[in-house]
Coordinates of C-alpha atoms in Angstrom, one line a residue:
G114 CA -24.3 -15.5 -1.0
N115 CA -25.6 -14.3 -4.4
C116 CA -24.5 -11.1 -6.2
I117 CA -27.4 -8.7 -6.1
R118 CA -25.8 -5.6 -7.7
T119 CA -22.9 -4.9 -10.1
L120 CA -21.8 -1.3 -10.2
R121 CA -20.2 -0.3 -13.5
A122 CA -18.6 3.0 -14.5
H123 CA -15.0 2.7 -13.6
T124 CA -12.6 2.0 -16.5
G125 CA -9.7 0.7 -14.4
W126 CA -9.1 -1.5 -11.4
V127 CA -11.3 -0.5 -8.4
S128 CA -8.7 -0.3 -5.6
C129 CA -10.7 0.9 -2.6
V130 CA -14.3 1.1 -1.4
S131 CA -16.2 2.4 1.7
Y132 CA -19.8 1.7 2.6
C133 CA -22.3 3.5 4.9
A134 CA -25.4 1.5 5.6
S135 CA -27.4 4.3 7.1
L136 CA -26.9 6.5 4.0
E137 CA -27.2 3.6 1.6
R138 CA -24.1 4.9 -0.1
I139 CA -20.8 3.5 -1.4
V140 CA -17.7 5.5 -2.3
S141 CA -15.2 3.9 -4.6
G142 CA -11.7 4.8 -5.9
S143 CA -10.0 3.4 -9.0
W144 CA -6.8 3.3 -11.0
D145 CA -8.8 5.2 -13.6
S146 CA -8.1 8.2 -11.3
S147 CA -11.8 8.6 -10.5
I148 CA -13.8 8.7 -7.3
R149 CA -17.5 7.7 -7.5
V150 CA -20.5 7.7 -5.2
W151 CA -23.1 5.0 -5.6
D152 CA -26.6 4.3 -4.3
S153 CA -26.2 0.8 -2.8
E154 CA -29.9 -0.1 -3.0
R155 CA -30.6 1.0 -6.5
G156 CA -27.1 0.1 -7.8
I157 CA -26.7 3.5 -9.7
E158 CA -24.0 6.1 -9.7
I159 CA -24.9 9.3 -7.8
S160 CA -21.8 11.4 -8.6
A161 CA -18.2 11.3 -9.9
F162 CA -15.5 13.6 -8.5
P163 CA -13.6 15.6 -11.1
T164 CA -10.0 14.3 -10.9
A165 CA -6.9 14.6 -13.0
A166 CA -6.1 11.8 -15.5
G167 CA -3.2 9.6 -14.6
N168 CA -3.5 10.1 -10.8
S169 CA -4.7 6.7 -9.7
K170 CA -6.5 6.4 -6.4
Y171 CA -4.9 3.7 -4.3
C172 CA -6.8 4.0 -1.0
L173 CA -9.6 6.0 0.6
D174 CA -11.2 6.7 4.0
W175 CA -14.7 8.1 4.3
N176 CA -15.5 10.2 7.4
V177 CA -19.2 10.0 7.4
N178 CA -19.8 12.4 10.3
A179 CA -17.7 15.1 8.7
G180 CA -18.9 14.4 5.2
V181 CA -15.4 14.1 3.7
V182 CA -13.4 11.5 1.9
V183 CA -9.6 11.2 2.1
T184 CA -7.8 9.6 -0.8
G185 CA -4.2 8.4 -1.3
C186 CA -2.9 9.0 -4.8
R187 CA -0.3 7.8 -7.3
N188 CA 1.2 11.3 -7.5
H189 CA 2.3 11.2 -3.8
D190 CA -0.5 13.5 -2.6
V191 CA -3.2 13.0 0.0
Q192 CA -6.5 14.6 -1.0
L193 CA -9.4 15.7 1.1
W194 CA -12.8 15.9 -0.7
D195 CA -16.2 17.3 0.3
L196 CA -18.6 14.4 -0.5
S197 CA -21.8 16.4 -0.9
R198 CA -20.3 18.8 -3.4
A199 CA -17.9 16.3 -5.0
Q200 CA -15.3 19.0 -4.6
L201 CA -11.6 18.9 -3.7
I202 CA -11.0 20.8 -0.4
Q203 CA -7.3 20.3 0.4
V204 CA -4.2 18.7 -0.9
F205 CA -1.4 17.5 1.4
S206 CA 2.0 17.1 -0.2
G207 CA 5.2 15.8 1.3
H208 CA 5.5 12.1 0.6
D209 CA 8.2 10.9 -1.9
S210 CA 6.2 8.0 -3.3
V211 CA 2.7 6.5 -3.9
I212 CA 0.3 6.7 -1.0
Q213 CA -0.9 3.2 0.0
S214 CA -2.9 3.9 3.1
V215 CA -4.9 6.7 4.7
W216 CA -7.0 7.3 7.8
N217 CA -9.2 10.2 8.8
D218 CA -10.0 11.1 12.4
D219 CA -13.8 11.1 13.1
S220 CA -13.4 14.7 14.4
S221 CA -11.2 15.6 11.4
R222 CA -8.5 16.9 13.8
H223 CA -5.8 15.0 11.9
L224 CA -5.2 12.7 9.0
V225 CA -2.6 9.8 8.8
S226 CA -1.0 8.5 5.6
G227 CA 1.3 5.7 4.8
S228 CA 3.5 5.6 1.7
E229 CA 5.8 3.5 -0.5
D230 CA 8.5 6.0 0.8
K231 CA 8.4 3.9 4.0
C232 CA 7.1 6.7 6.1
L233 CA 3.9 7.7 7.9
K234 CA 2.8 11.3 8.0
V235 CA 0.3 12.9 10.4
W236 CA -1.4 16.0 8.8
D237 CA -3.3 18.9 10.4
P238 CA -6.2 19.9 8.1
S239 CA -6.3 23.3 9.7
T240 CA -2.8 24.2 8.5
H241 CA -2.4 21.9 5.5
D242 CA 0.9 20.9 7.1
S243 CA 2.5 17.7 8.2
C244 CA 2.6 17.6 12.0
C245 CA 4.9 14.6 12.2
T246 CA 6.8 12.1 10.0
L247 CA 7.1 8.6 11.5
K248 CA 10.1 6.6 10.2
G249 CA 10.9 3.0 11.1
H250 CA 9.4 0.7 8.4
T251 CA 11.9 -0.6 5.8
S252 CA 9.4 -1.0 3.0
A253 CA 6.0 0.4 1.8
V254 CA 3.5 1.2 4.5
M255 CA 0.3 -0.6 3.5
G256 CA -2.1 0.1 6.3
V257 CA -2.6 2.7 9.0
Q258 CA -5.2 3.4 11.8
S259 CA -5.2 5.9 14.6
D260 CA -7.3 6.0 17.8
G261 CA -7.9 9.7 17.1
D262 CA -5.6 10.8 19.9
Y263 CA -1.9 9.7 20.2
R264 CA -1.7 6.1 19.2
I265 CA -1.2 4.9 15.6
V266 CA -0.8 1.3 14.3
S267 CA 0.7 0.6 10.9
C268 CA 1.6 -2.4 8.8
S269 CA 4.1 -2.8 6.0
Y270 CA 5.6 -4.8 3.2
D271 CA 8.5 -5.3 5.6
K272 CA 6.4 -8.0 7.4
T273 CA 6.0 -5.9 10.6
I274 CA 3.3 -4.2 12.5
K275 CA 4.3 -1.1 14.4
V276 CA 2.7 0.9 17.2
W277 CA 3.4 4.6 17.5
D278 CA 2.9 7.1 20.3
L279 CA 2.7 10.7 19.0
R280 CA 3.6 11.9 22.5
M281 CA 7.0 10.3 22.1
A282 CA 7.5 11.2 18.4
T283 CA 10.7 13.0 19.2
S284 CA 11.9 10.9 22.1
T285 CA 14.7 8.4 22.0
N286 CA 15.1 7.6 25.7
E287 CA 11.6 7.1 27.2
Y288 CA 10.3 3.7 28.1
S289 CA 6.9 2.3 27.2
D290 CA 5.1 -0.2 29.3
I291 CA 3.1 -1.3 26.3
W292 CA 6.3 -2.6 24.6
S293 CA 7.3 -4.1 28.0
R294 CA 4.2 -6.2 28.2
W295 CA 4.5 -7.4 24.7
S296 CA 8.2 -8.2 24.8
G297 CA 8.9 -8.9 28.4
T298 CA 11.8 -6.4 28.4
S299 CA 12.3 -2.8 29.4
S300 CA 14.8 -1.7 26.8
T301 CA 14.9 2.0 26.3
N302 CA 16.3 1.8 22.8
R303 CA 13.1 0.4 21.4
I304 CA 11.6 3.9 20.9
R305 CA 12.6 5.4 17.6
N306 CA 10.7 8.5 16.4
G307 CA 7.7 7.5 18.4
C308 CA 7.7 3.8 17.7
I309 CA 6.9 2.0 20.9
G310 CA 6.5 -1.6 19.6
S311 CA 7.2 -3.7 16.5
L312 CA 5.5 -7.0 15.9
E313 CA 7.2 -9.5 13.6
A314 CA 4.8 -12.4 13.7
H315 CA 4.1 -12.6 9.9
S316 CA 6.3 -14.3 7.4
E317 CA 5.2 -12.1 4.4
A318 CA 4.0 -8.6 3.7
V319 CA 1.3 -7.3 6.0
F320 CA -1.4 -5.5 4.0
C321 CA -4.1 -4.5 6.5
V322 CA -4.4 -3.7 10.2
Q323 CA -7.0 -2.6 12.6
F324 CA -7.1 -2.2 16.4
D325 CA -9.3 -1.3 19.3
E326 CA -8.4 -0.7 23.0
E327 CA -7.5 -4.3 23.6
K328 CA -6.4 -6.0 20.4
I329 CA -4.6 -5.6 17.0
F330 CA -5.9 -7.5 14.0
S331 CA -3.8 -8.0 10.9
G332 CA -3.9 -9.7 7.5
S333 CA -0.9 -10.9 5.5
A334 CA 0.4 -12.3 2.2
D335 CA 1.5 -15.3 4.3
K336 CA -2.2 -16.4 4.1
S337 CA -3.0 -15.7 7.7
A338 CA -4.9 -13.3 9.8
K339 CA -3.5 -12.7 13.3
I340 CA -4.9 -11.2 16.6
F341 CA -2.5 -9.6 19.1
Q342 CA -3.4 -8.7 22.7
F343 CA -2.3 -5.3 24.0

């Protein structure tokens, strides 16, 4: 297709975008540390969020229903912004490295972040605190998604996709029938800090992942996209 709009204002790499067709708006984040809101039909900038220099934005997730944007930052923080006011609402601190992936529950009950510190964190916006830290990846966590309840799927530079169950986040001896169906085994030692399954089908880093009730979809540096059946 043909390019119909070019949106210019960022002064660094544009690292993340999110689009809402019903509002005709685009939100973008950049290595220039800024977050900008655009009119997709007119191709003009609507607003720019006031952000500190040197704190590049690596990822974002726009919760349209709640009117908030979550960003993952170079300074190891997760930020929650009010879109209509272009105002920073909350900052979540606890990771030890750059945030590479974020996800925001539609109901804003919790946020999930993945970092180069190899961990995922689940955050409670009502308390500003981390509810849970999920450890299991051996390299940067590049993608995360939650079902808004207890299941989280993540992907990593370590070439794996992991499935987590928050109900088992402190369990080391419970058995998951999800892992059983995938692997054909019933080994109890598969669960580590809530991890109920690890898929190792890619030969290079896995950069993105999504899932629904039946399937997981992934994209990798090995030049392939894969679909897994729950």
